């Protein structure tokens, strides 16, 4: 059989999609981890910020050299960049044999076949109902312990800065029966943790024969499959973080006490321009509710520094909301204007790059302090952790994660990967807990 090499960039959704792609091609290609022996290379791309796209352009230049030495090698580009810049890619990247958008993966066998005859092929049609629900993903890069399950696709929120609604199309949910079947299959194969994935998982919604399945209900059904299966989810939009969902989380020990709740900014004026549809006050009220129902719940976030028109006062509001919430962790970015989005059309990208960098550095420094404080609070506490692998620093140590998603490193002794064990945290660094 021919050999396939897949390289994935971007979010967890892309990693889950690559597993779908591997499944669609499994009858014609064997997967390889050695790029030099591949007959087909697929690059699954991300468009979220300019840097992400620059990285791909650079990678394609490297692959050009590889292609020169390998007669018959085919290279295909998948994912969000395919959708956003098909024309440009076709014109400027002759190394590509074909391009397929996120909803076009079922047509890959055809694109591969046709492009082998010489002409560059593409399919970037977005769908309103494709969820690949009958495709059982091939977990080709797995620790055998944790897996992603994609439960919905697309996004309807149109945050003004964001390309995702354009690259992934409209929101659609997957049939819960197929989600449960996939989770059951993972349990049978020995997996201990699933993460339910979507750009906005808590707007999951399924209706059939007059019965509605909400995201909270779906989580409950997955959690009930096995008390030793951990259930996580990503990402949730603050507007949909309902009491029903929080109450369900609180009720099940095996639903992890960790919520990624992107705030983006602490200023109402900026939130409004971003079209985030919530206020600082609403967001803080949701955080209060989380803490009331689950005092041990960890919260992480995403923050954008230097959005169009962001004043110093707005920036200070972001720092202050970070302190008020006391995030365990944050992903922090400089605003990157994306062509075609509302903010590119309507607002000026007017914060100079050095100023964006300065604000971002302040945000990163503050988050460093908050993460350290949170770690210090954990010293002396006992957690049940799921052992995930061998520590990078030493083969004598293993690492696992607690329900709050924090990594804890501990001496190996007789412990095994995939086991649940209780550990007591003895010390910490700003970034890591040791037990
Ligand atoms: N669906 C998720 C976010 C997906 S994108 C949500 O709404 O929470 C991940 C993060 O990338 C976003 O939360 C945002 O912080 C960041 N991001 C998106 N577009 C961006 C842009 N144009 N510039 C900088 N950061 C951006
Ligand atoms: Fe982008 Fe907003 Fe959708 Fe998240 S919710 S993917 S930030 S448009
Ligand atoms: Fe990137 Fe697309 Fe995900 S833009 S963040 S790969 S949905």
JSON list of C-alpha atoms and ligand atoms in Angstrom, two decimals, residues 9-14 45-48 80 163-164 167-168 199, ligand 3:
[
{"chain": "A", "resi": 9, "resn": "UNK", "atom": "CA", "xyz": [-1.58, 22.69, 12.75]},
{"chain": "A", "resi": 10, "resn": "UNK", "atom": "CA", "xyz": [-4.12, 24.76, 14.69]},
{"chain": "A", "resi": 11, "resn": "UNK", "atom": "CA", "xyz": [-6.76, 23.77, 17.18]},
{"chain": "A", "resi": 12, "resn": "UNK", "atom": "CA", "xyz": [-7.95, 20.46, 18.63]},
{"chain": "A", "resi": 13, "resn": "UNK", "atom": "CA", "xyz": [-10.70, 20.40, 16.00]},
{"chain": "A", "resi": 14, "resn": "UNK", "atom": "CA", "xyz": [-8.04, 20.09, 13.32]},
{"chain": "A", "resi": 45, "resn": "UNK", "atom": "CA", "xyz": [-3.82, 24.13, 8.24]},
{"chain": "A", "resi": 46, "resn": "UNK", "atom": "CA", "xyz": [-5.00, 26.95, 10.50]},
{"chain": "A", "resi": 47, "resn": "UNK", "atom": "CA", "xyz": [-5.91, 30.56, 9.63]},
{"chain": "A", "resi": 48, "resn": "UNK", "atom": "CA", "xyz": [-6.65, 31.98, 13.04]},
{"chain": "A", "resi": 80, "resn": "UNK", "atom": "CA", "xyz": [-9.01, 26.44, 7.33]},
{"chain": "A", "resi": 163, "resn": "UNK", "atom": "CA", "xyz": [-12.17, 33.76, 10.63]},
{"chain": "A", "resi": 164, "resn": "UNK", "atom": "CA", "xyz": [-13.71, 30.55, 11.96]},
{"chain": "A", "resi": 167, "resn": "UNK", "atom": "CA", "xyz": [-13.54, 28.78, 7.28]},
{"chain": "A", "resi": 168, "resn": "UNK", "atom": "CA", "xyz": [-15.75, 26.26, 9.06]},
{"chain": "A", "resi": 199, "resn": "UNK", "atom": "CA", "xyz": [-15.74, 25.71, 18.55]},
{"chain": "B", "resi": 3, "resn": "LIG", "atom": "FE1", "xyz": [-7.38, 27.43, 13.24]},
{"chain": "B", "resi": 3, "resn": "LIG", "atom": "FE2", "xyz": [-9.44, 26.65, 11.89]},
{"chain": "B", "resi": 3, "resn": "LIG", "atom": "FE3", "xyz": [-9.06, 25.77, 14.34]},
{"chain": "B", "resi": 3, "resn": "LIG", "atom": "S1", "xyz": [-8.60, 28.66, 11.92]},
{"chain": "B", "resi": 3, "resn": "LIG", "atom": "S2", "xyz": [-8.08, 27.48, 15.31]},
{"chain": "B", "resi": 3, "resn": "LIG", "atom": "S3", "xyz": [-7.77, 25.39, 12.61]},
{"chain": "B", "resi": 3, "resn": "LIG", "atom": "S4", "xyz": [-11.00, 26.15, 13.37]}
]
